[in-house]
Coordinates of C-alpha atoms and ligand atoms in Angstrom, one line a residue:
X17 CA -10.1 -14.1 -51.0
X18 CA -7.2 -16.7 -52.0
X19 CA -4.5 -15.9 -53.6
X20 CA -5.8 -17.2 -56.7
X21 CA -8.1 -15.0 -56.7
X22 CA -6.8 -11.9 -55.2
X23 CA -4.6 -12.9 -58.8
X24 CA -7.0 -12.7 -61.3
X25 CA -8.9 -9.7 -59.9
X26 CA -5.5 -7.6 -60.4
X27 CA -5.1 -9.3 -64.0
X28 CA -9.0 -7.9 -64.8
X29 CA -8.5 -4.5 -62.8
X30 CA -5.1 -4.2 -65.0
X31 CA -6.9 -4.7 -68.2
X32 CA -10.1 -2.7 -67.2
X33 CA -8.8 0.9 -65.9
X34 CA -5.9 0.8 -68.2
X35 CA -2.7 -0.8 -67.0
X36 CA -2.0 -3.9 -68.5
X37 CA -2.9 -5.0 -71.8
X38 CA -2.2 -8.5 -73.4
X39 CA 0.3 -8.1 -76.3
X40 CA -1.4 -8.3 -79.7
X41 CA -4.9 -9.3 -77.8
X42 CA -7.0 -8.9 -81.2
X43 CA -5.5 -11.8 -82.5
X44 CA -5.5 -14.0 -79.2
X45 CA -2.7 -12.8 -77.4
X46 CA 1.0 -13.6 -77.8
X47 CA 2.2 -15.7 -74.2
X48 CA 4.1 -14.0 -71.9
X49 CA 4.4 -10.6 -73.8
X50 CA 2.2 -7.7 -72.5
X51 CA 1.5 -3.9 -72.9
X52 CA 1.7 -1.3 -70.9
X53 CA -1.5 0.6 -71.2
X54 CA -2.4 4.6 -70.7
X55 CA -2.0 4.4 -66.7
X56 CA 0.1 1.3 -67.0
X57 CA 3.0 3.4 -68.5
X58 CA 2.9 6.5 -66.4
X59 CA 3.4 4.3 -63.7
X60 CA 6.0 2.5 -65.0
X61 CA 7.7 5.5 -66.2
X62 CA 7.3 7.0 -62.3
X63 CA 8.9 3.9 -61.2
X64 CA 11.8 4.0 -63.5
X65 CA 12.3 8.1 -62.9
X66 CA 12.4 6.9 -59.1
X67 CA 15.2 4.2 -59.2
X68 CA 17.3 6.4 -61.8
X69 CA 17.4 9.3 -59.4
X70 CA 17.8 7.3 -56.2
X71 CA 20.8 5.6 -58.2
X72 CA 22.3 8.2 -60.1
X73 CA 21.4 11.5 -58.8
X74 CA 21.7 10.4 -55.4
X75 CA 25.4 9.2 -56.0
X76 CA 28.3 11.9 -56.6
X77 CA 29.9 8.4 -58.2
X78 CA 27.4 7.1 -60.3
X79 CA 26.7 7.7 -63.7
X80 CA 24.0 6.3 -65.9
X81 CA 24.3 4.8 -69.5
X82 CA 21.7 3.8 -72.5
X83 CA 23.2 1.0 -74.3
X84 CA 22.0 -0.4 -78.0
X85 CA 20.0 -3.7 -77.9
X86 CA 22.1 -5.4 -80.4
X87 CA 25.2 -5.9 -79.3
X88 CA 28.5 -7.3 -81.3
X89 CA 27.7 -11.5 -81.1
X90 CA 31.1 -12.4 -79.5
X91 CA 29.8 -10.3 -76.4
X92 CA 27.4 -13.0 -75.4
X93 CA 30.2 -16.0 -76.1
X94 CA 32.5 -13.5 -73.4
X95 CA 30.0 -13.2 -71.2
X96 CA 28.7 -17.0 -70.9
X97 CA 25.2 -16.8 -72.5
X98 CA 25.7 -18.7 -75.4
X99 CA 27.4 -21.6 -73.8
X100 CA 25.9 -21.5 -69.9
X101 CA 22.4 -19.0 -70.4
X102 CA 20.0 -22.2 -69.6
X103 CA 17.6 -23.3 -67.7
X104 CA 16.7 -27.2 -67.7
X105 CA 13.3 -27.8 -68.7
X106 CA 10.8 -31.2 -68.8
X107 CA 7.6 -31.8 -70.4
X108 CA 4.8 -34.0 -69.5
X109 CA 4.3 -35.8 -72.1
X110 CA 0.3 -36.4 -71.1
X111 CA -0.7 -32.2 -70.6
X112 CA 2.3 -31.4 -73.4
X113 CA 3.3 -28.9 -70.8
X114 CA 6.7 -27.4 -70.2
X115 CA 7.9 -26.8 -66.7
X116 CA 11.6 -25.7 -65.4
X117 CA 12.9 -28.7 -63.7
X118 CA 14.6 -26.8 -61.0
X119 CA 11.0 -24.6 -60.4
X120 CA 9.8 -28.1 -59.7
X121 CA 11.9 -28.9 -57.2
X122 CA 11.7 -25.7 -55.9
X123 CA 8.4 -25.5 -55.5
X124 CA 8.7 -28.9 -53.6
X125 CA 10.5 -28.3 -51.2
X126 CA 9.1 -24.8 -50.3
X127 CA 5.7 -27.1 -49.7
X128 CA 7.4 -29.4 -47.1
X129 CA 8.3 -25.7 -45.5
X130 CA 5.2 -25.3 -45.3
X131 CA 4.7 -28.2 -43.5
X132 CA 7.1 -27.5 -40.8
X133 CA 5.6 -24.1 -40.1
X134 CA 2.2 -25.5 -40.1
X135 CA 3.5 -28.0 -37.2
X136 CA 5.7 -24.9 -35.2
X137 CA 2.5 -22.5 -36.0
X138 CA -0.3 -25.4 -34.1
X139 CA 2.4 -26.3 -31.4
X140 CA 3.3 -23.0 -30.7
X141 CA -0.2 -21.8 -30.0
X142 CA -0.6 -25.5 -28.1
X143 CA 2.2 -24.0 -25.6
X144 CA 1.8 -20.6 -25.8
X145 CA 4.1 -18.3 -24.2
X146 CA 6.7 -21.2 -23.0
X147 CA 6.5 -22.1 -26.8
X148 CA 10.8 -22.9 -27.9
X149 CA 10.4 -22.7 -31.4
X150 CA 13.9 -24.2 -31.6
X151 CA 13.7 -26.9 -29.2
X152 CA 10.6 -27.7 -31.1
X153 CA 12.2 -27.9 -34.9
X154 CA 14.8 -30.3 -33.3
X155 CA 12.8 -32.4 -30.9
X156 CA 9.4 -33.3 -32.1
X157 CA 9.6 -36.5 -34.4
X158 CA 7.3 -35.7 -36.9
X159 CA 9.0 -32.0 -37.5
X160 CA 12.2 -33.9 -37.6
X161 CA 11.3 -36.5 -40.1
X162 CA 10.3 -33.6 -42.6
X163 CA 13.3 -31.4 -41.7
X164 CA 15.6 -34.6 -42.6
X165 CA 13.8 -35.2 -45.8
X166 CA 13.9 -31.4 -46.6
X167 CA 17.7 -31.2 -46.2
X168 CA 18.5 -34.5 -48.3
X169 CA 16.3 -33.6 -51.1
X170 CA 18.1 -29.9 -51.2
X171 CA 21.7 -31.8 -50.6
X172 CA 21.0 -33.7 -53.8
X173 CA 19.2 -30.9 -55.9
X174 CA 22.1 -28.3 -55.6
X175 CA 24.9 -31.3 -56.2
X176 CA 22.7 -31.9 -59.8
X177 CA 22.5 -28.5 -60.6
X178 CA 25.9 -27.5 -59.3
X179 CA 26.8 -31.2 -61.7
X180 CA 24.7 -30.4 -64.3
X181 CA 23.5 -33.6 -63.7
X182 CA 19.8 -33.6 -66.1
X183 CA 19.7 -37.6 -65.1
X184 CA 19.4 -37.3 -61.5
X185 CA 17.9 -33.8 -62.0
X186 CA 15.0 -35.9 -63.3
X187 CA 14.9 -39.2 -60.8
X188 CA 14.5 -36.5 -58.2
X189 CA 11.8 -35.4 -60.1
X190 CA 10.4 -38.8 -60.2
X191 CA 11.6 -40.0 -56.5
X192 CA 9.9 -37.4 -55.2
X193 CA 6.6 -38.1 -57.2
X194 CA 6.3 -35.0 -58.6
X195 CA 3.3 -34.7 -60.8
X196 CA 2.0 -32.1 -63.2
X197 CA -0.7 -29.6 -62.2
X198 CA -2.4 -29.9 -65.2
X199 CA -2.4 -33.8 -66.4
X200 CA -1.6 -35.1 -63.0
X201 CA 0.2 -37.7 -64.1
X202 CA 4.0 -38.2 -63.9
X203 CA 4.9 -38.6 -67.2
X204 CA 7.7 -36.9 -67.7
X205 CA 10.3 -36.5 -70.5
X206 CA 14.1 -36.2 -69.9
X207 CA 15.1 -33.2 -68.6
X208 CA 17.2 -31.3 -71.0
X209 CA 19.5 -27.5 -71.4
X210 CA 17.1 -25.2 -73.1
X211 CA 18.6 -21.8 -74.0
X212 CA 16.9 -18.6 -73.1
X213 CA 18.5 -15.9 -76.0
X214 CA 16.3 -15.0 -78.3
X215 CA 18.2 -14.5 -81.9
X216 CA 18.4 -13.1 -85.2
X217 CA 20.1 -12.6 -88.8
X218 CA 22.1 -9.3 -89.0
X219 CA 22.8 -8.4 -92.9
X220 CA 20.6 -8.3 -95.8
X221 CA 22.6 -11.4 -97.4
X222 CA 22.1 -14.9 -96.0
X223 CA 25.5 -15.8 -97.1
X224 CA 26.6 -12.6 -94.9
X225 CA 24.4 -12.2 -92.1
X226 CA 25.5 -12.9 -88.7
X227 CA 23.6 -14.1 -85.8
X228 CA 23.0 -11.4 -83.3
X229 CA 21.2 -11.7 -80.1
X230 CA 18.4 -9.8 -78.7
X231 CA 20.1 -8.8 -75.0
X232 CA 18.9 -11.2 -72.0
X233 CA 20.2 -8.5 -70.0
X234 CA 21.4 -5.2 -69.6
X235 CA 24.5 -5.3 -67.5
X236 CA 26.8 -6.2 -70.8
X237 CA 26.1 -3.2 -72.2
X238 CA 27.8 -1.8 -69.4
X239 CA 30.7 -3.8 -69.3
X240 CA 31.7 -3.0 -73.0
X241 CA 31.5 0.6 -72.0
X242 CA 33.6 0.0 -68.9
X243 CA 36.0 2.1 -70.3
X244 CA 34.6 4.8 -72.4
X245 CA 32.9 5.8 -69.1
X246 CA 35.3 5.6 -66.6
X247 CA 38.0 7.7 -69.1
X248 CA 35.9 10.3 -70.6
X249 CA 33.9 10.4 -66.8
X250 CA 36.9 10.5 -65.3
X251 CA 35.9 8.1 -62.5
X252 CA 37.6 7.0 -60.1
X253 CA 37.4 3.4 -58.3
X254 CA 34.7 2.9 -56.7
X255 CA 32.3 4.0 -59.1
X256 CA 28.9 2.6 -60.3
X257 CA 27.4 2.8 -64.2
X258 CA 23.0 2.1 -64.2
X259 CA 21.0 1.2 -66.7
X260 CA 17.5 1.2 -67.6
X261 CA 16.3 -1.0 -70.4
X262 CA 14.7 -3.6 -72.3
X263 CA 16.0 -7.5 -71.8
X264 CA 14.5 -10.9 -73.3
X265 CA 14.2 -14.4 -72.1
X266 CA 12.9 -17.1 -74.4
X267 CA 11.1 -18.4 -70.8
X268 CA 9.4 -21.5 -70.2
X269 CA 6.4 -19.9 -68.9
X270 CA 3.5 -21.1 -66.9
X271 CA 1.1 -18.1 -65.9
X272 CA 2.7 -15.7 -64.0
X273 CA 2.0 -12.5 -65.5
X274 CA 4.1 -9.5 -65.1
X275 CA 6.6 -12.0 -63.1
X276 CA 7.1 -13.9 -65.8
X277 CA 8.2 -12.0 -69.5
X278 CA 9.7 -12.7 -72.6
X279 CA 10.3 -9.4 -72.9
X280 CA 11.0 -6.9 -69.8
X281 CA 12.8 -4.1 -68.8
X282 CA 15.6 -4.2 -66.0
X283 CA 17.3 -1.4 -63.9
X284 CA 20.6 -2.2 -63.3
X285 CA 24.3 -1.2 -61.8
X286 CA 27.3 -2.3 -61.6
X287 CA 29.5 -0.8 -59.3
X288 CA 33.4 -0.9 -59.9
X289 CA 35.4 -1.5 -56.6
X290 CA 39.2 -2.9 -56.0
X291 CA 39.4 -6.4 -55.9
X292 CA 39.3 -7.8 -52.5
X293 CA 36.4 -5.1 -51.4
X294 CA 33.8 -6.8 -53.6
X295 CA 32.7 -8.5 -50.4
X296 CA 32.2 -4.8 -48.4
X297 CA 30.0 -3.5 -51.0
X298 CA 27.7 -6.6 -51.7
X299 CA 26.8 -6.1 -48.5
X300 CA 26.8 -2.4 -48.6
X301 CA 24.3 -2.5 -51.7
X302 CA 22.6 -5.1 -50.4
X303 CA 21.2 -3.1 -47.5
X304 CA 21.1 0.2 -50.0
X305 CA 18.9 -1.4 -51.9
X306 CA 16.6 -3.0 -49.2
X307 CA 16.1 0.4 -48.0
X308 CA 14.6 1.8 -51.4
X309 CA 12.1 -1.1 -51.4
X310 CA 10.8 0.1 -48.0
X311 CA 11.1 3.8 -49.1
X312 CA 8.2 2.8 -51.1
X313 CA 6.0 2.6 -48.5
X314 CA 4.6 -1.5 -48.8
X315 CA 5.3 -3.3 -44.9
X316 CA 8.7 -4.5 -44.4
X317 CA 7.5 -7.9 -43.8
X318 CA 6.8 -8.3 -47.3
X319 CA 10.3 -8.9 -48.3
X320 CA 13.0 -10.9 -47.2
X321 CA 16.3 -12.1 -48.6
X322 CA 17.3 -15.7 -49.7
X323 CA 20.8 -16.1 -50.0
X324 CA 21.9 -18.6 -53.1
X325 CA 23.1 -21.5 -52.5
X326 CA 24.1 -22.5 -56.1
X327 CA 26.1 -19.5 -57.5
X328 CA 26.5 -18.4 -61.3
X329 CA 29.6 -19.2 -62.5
X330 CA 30.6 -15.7 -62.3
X331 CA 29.7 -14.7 -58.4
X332 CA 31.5 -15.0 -55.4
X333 CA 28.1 -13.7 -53.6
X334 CA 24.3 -13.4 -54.5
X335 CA 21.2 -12.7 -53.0
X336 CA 18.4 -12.1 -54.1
X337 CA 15.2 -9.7 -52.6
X338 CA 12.3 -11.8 -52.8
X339 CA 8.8 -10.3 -52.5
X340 CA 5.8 -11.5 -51.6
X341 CA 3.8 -12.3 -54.7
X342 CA 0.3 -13.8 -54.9
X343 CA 2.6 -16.8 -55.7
X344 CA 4.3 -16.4 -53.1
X345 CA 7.6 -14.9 -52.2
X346 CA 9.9 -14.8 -55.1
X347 CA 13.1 -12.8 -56.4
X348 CA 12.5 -9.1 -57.5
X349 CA 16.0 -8.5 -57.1
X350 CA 19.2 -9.5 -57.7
X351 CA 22.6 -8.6 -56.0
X352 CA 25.5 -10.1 -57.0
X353 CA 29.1 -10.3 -56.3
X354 CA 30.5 -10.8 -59.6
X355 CA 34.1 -11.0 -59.4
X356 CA 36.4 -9.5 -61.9
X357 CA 34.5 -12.2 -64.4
X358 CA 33.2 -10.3 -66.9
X359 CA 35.8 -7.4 -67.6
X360 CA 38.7 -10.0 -67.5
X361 CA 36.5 -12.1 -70.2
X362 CA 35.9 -8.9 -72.2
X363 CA 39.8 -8.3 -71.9
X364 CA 40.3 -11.5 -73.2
X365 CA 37.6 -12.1 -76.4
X366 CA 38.5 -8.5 -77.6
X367 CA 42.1 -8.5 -77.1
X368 CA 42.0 -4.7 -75.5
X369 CA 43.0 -4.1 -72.0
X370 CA 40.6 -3.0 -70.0
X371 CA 42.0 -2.3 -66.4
X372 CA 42.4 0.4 -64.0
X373 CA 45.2 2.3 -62.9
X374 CA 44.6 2.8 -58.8
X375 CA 46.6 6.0 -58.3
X376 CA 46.7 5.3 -53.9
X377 CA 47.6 1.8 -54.5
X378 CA 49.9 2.9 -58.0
X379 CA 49.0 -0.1 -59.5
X380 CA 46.6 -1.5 -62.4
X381 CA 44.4 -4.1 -62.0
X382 CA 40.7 -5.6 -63.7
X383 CA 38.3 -4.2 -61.3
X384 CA 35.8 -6.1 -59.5
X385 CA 31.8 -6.0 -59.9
X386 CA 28.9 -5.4 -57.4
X387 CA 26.1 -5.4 -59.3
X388 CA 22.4 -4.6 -58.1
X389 CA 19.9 -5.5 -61.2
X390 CA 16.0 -5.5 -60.5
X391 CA 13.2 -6.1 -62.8
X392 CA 11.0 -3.1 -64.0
X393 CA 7.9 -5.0 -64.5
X394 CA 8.6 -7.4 -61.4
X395 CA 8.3 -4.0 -59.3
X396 CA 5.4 -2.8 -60.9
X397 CA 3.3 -5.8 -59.8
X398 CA 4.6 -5.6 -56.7
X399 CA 3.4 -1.9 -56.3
X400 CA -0.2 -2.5 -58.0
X401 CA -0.8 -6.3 -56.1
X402 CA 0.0 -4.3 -52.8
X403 CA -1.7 -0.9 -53.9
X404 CA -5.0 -2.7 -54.6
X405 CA -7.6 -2.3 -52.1
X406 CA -11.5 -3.4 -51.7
X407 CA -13.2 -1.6 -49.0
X408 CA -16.7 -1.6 -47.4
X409 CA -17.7 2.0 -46.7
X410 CA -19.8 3.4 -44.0
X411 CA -22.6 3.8 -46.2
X412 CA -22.5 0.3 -46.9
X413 CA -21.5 1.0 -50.5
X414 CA -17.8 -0.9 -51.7
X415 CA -15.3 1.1 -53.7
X416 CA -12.0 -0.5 -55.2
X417 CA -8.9 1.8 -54.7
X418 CA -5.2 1.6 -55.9
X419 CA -3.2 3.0 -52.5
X420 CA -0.1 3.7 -55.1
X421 CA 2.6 5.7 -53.3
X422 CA 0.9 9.2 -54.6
X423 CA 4.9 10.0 -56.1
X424 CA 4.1 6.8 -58.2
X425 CA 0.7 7.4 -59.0
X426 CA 0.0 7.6 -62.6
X427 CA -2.4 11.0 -62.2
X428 CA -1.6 13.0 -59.8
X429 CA -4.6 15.4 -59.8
X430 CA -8.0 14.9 -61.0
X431 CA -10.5 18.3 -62.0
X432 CA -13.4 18.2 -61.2
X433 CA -16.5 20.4 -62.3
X434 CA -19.8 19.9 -60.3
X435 CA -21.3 20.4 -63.6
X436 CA -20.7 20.9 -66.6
X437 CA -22.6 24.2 -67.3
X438 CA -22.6 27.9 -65.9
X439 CA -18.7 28.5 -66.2
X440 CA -17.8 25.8 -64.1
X441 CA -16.4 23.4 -66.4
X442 CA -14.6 26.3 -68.5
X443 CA -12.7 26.8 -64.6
X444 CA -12.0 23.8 -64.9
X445 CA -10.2 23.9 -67.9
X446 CA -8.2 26.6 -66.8
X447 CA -6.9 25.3 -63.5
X448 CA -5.4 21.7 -65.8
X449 CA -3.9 24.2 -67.9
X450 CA -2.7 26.0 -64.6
X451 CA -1.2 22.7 -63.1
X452 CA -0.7 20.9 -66.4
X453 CA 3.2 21.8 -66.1
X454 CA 3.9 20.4 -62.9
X455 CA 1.8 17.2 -62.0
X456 CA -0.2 15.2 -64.5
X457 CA -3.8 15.9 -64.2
X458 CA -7.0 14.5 -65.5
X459 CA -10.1 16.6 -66.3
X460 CA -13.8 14.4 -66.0
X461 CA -16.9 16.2 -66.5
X462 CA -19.1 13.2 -67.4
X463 CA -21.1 10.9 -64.4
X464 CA -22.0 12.1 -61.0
X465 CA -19.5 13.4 -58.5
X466 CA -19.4 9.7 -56.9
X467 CA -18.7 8.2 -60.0
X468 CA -15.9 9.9 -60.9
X469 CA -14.5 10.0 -57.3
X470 CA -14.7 6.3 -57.8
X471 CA -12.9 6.0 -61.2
X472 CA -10.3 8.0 -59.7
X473 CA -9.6 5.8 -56.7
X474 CA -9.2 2.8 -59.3
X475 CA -6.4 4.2 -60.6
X476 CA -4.9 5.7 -57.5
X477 CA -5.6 9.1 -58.5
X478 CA -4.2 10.5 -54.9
X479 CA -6.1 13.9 -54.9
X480 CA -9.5 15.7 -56.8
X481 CA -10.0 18.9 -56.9
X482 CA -14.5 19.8 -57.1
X483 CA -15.1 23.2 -58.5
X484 CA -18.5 24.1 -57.8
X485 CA -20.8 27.0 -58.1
X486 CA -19.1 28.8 -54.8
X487 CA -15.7 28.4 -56.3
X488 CA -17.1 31.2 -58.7
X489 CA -17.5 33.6 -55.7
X490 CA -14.5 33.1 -53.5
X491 CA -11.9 31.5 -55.4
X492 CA -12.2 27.8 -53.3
X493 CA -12.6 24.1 -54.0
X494 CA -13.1 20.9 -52.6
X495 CA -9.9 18.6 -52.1
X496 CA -10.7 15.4 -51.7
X497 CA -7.9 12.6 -50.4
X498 CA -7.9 9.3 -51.9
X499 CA -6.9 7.2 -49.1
X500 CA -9.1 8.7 -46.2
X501 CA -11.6 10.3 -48.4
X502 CA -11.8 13.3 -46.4
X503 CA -12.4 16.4 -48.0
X504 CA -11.4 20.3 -47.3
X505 CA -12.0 23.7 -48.8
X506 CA -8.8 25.4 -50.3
X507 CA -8.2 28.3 -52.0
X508 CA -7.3 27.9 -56.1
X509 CA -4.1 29.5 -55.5
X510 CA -2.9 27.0 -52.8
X511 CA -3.5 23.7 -54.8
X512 CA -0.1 23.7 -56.2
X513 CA 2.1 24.0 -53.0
X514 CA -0.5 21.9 -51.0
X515 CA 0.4 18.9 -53.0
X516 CA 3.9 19.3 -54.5
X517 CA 5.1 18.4 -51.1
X518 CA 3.2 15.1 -50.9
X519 CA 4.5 14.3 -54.6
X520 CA 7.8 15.0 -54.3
X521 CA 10.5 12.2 -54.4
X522 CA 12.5 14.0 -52.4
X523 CA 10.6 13.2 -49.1
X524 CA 10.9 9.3 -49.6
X525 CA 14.7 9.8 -51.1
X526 CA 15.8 11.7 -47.7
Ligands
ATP30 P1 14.5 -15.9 -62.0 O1 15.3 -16.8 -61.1 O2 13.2 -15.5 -61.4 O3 14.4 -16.4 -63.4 P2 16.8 -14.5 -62.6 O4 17.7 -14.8 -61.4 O5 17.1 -15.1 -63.9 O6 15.3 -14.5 -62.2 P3 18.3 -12.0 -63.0 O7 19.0 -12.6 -64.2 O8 19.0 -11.9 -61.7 O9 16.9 -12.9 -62.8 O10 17.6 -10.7 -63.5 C1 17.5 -9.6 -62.6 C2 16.0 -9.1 -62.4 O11 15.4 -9.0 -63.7 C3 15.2 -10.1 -61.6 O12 15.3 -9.9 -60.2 C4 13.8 -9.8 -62.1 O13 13.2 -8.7 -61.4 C5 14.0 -9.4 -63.5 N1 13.6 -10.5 -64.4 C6 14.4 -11.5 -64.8 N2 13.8 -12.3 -65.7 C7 12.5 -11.7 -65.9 C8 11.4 -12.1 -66.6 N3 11.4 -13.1 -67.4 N4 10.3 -11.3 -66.6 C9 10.3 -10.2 -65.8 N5 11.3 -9.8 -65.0 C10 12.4 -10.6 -65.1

């Protein structure tokens, strides 16, 4: 299956079993919005629960916040969003398409990577064991040629973005004969600033309304309430403030699903620390926070980090946790470094000190940021693209399962009756009503046993429960397991304490 493919089949699954939905689909859809369906949101939800414990619960010094949407305009003029919040976009003017300039080049120069690994992958089974992969990259000509090109290409792409040079932004574009995937000609506009706030009126009176800003992201909401927290918390330096919540992006979108939103939900901290130890805890979150991405369960060598080499006005360190997405690998998380930027900026638009008094050091000062901010819905498609499964059974029949961490699964426990006739389904009631308080359970009495085993297993149901005419007798049932489809007889009683173990965050948080 190609990626392309392997693509739209999680798109259709999404839709079919209840995960995704297209925002506002009865009237064609709005672009780049979505819904999260009836298993969609439980899932989500489980996700979100996860990081807010692992963050907050599993801290002594963090503390979580919900902060309001809207936010007083002069925030985003502090914070650098009105002025600096762009991305530079192009349009071909044959296909009327919009692209982000810098994707462009991005994408370019990942495909001469390629390249080079293509060369290092043939030679190196040409040489086998003796392969030197180094030698290699610096010796052949052909490797060479590429590798030169690659690094003069990047040399001038991060000078024009680090310039804000659009001009040579776009003869790059057009030196390197860049075309577009849908027209395929190279036709392109100028490359302009295109910012990504969405806004609106405030007020009921033109003449008094204000413009106000739906967020692009969470973090300022935590910065404003800086101090509010750390007084009436009484924190002390270092601490950390998280966030779950809502962000938009007025994105220049092309196709990318979940990856891709105008509106999405980020988890975020930022985590106070004296100035000069920023640099310690970037990299202490940043291997914190590689560690909860494993603790989910999907192979290590699905992520990797890419270091930036153009950095936001406000960092002295990012990096970003890029997954591998049918795309490719690309950025689920950020973790940045981000100075004393924001507070100082804050301290200066409002005209209110915000600083700490460091009772070791006996001194005040602005504090300094680490900040660790990864996208809700990003996460989610990286859990149901990995969690999605075809398989060819023994019997020569095919069954589609979701192998969602069973903490994450949307239901936990399915009920079973063998039919639904001579008290069986009325014991089936009563065991969901039984269980209903700790997991979420389904009950399904329609379709043979198989077909409900296999609805279950598309939407990573982890465990059924069969109640069957001998349950009536001695109190058992069939358990059935969704990833190795093996099945036991347990007792009724034991159901509970059988599988609260298995769904317990507390295993993966240790
Ligand atoms: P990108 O470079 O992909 O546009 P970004 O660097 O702008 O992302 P951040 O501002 O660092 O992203 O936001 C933090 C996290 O929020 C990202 O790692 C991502 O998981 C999520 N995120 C950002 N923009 C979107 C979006 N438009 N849709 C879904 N998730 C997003």
């Amino acid at each position: 299956m190609t990626q392309e493919e392997f693509f739209k089949k999680i798109i259709a699954h999404s839709k079919e079993y209840g995960f995704i939905f297209q925002s506002s689909e009865i009237y064609d859809g709005l672009s780049a919005v979505y819904d999260y369906a009836q298993n969609g949101v439980e899932l989500k939800n489980n996700i979100k629960q996860y990081w807010w414990k692992s963050m907050v619960y599993m801290h002594e010094n963090i503390v979580g916040i919900d902060s309001a949407i809207f936010m007083h305009p002069t925030t985003w003029k502090a914070s650098g969003h009105v002025d600096a919040f762009n991305d530079p976009m192009i349009d071909n003017k044959d296909s009327k398409k919009r692209y982000r300039a810098d994707v462009l080049m991005e994408e370019y120069l990942v495909k001469i990577e390629d390249k080079i690994e293509k060369e290092v992958e043939k030679a190196a089974k040409r040489f086998g064991e003796t392969f030197d992969r180094e030698m290699y990259i610096s010796t052949n000509p052909r490797v060479v040629e590429y590798k030169s090109k690659y690094d003069s290409i990047k040399e001038r792409f991060v000078t024009a973005l680090t310039n804000n040079d659009l001009a040579d932004l776009k003869q790059l574009i057009v030196d390197c004969e860049i075309a577009c995937p849908i027209s395929g000609t190279r036709n392109w506009t100028d490359v302009r600033q295109f910012n990504l706030m969405f806004s609106t009126q405030m007020g009921s009176l033109s003449e008094e309304a204000s413009t106000i800003y739906l967020r692009p992201e969470t973090a300022q909401g935590i910065f404003v309430n800086y101090l509010n927290v750390q007084k009436t918390g009484r924190m002390k330096i270092p601490f950390g403030i998280a966030q779950i919540g809502k962000a938009f992006r007025n994105e220049i979108v092309a196709r990318q699903f979940l990856f891709r939103m105008k509106e999405f939900e980020q988890m975020e901290m930022q985590f106070f620390v004296r100035p000069g130890e920023e640099l310690k805890w970037f990299e202490y979150w940043k291997a914190e926070r590689l560690k909860w991405h494993h603790s989910l369960g999907i192979p290590k060598e699905k992520y990797k980090f890419y270091i930036h080499d153009k950095l936001a006005h406000y960092a002295n360190a990012a990096v970003d946790i890029e997954f591998e997405f049918p795309f490719g690998f690309k950025e689920i998380e950020g973790i940045h470094s981000r100075t004393d930027f924001d507070l100082s900026s804050h301290q200066k638009f409002s005209g209110k000190k915000i600083q700490y008094f460091d009772p070791e050091l006996n001194e005040s000062y602005v504090p300094y940021v680490v900040e660790t901010s990864i996208g809700v819905d990003r996460t989610f498609f990286s859990i149901l693209g990995y969690a999605y499964n075809e398989e060819k059974l023994e019997d020569g029949t095919e069954r589609v399962v979701l192998k969602i961490p069973p903490m994450l699964a949307p239901v936990k426990l399915a009920i079973l009756p063998l039919v639904n006739k001579d008290g069986l389904d009325e014991l089936g009631h009563k065991v969901f009503s039984d269980l209903k308080y700790d997991f979420n359970c389904q009950y399904d009495e329609k379709d043979s046993i198989g077909k409900r085993y296999r609805r279950q297993d598309a939407i990573g149901t982890p465990f059924c429960i069969t109640i069957d005419h001998d349950t009536l007798k001695d109190n058992t049932v069939t358990i059935r397991y969704r990833d190795t489809m093996t099945q036991e007889r347990i007792n009724i009683e034991k159901i509970k304490d059988l599988i609260s173990d298995k769904l317990s965050f507390k295993t993966f948080l240790k």
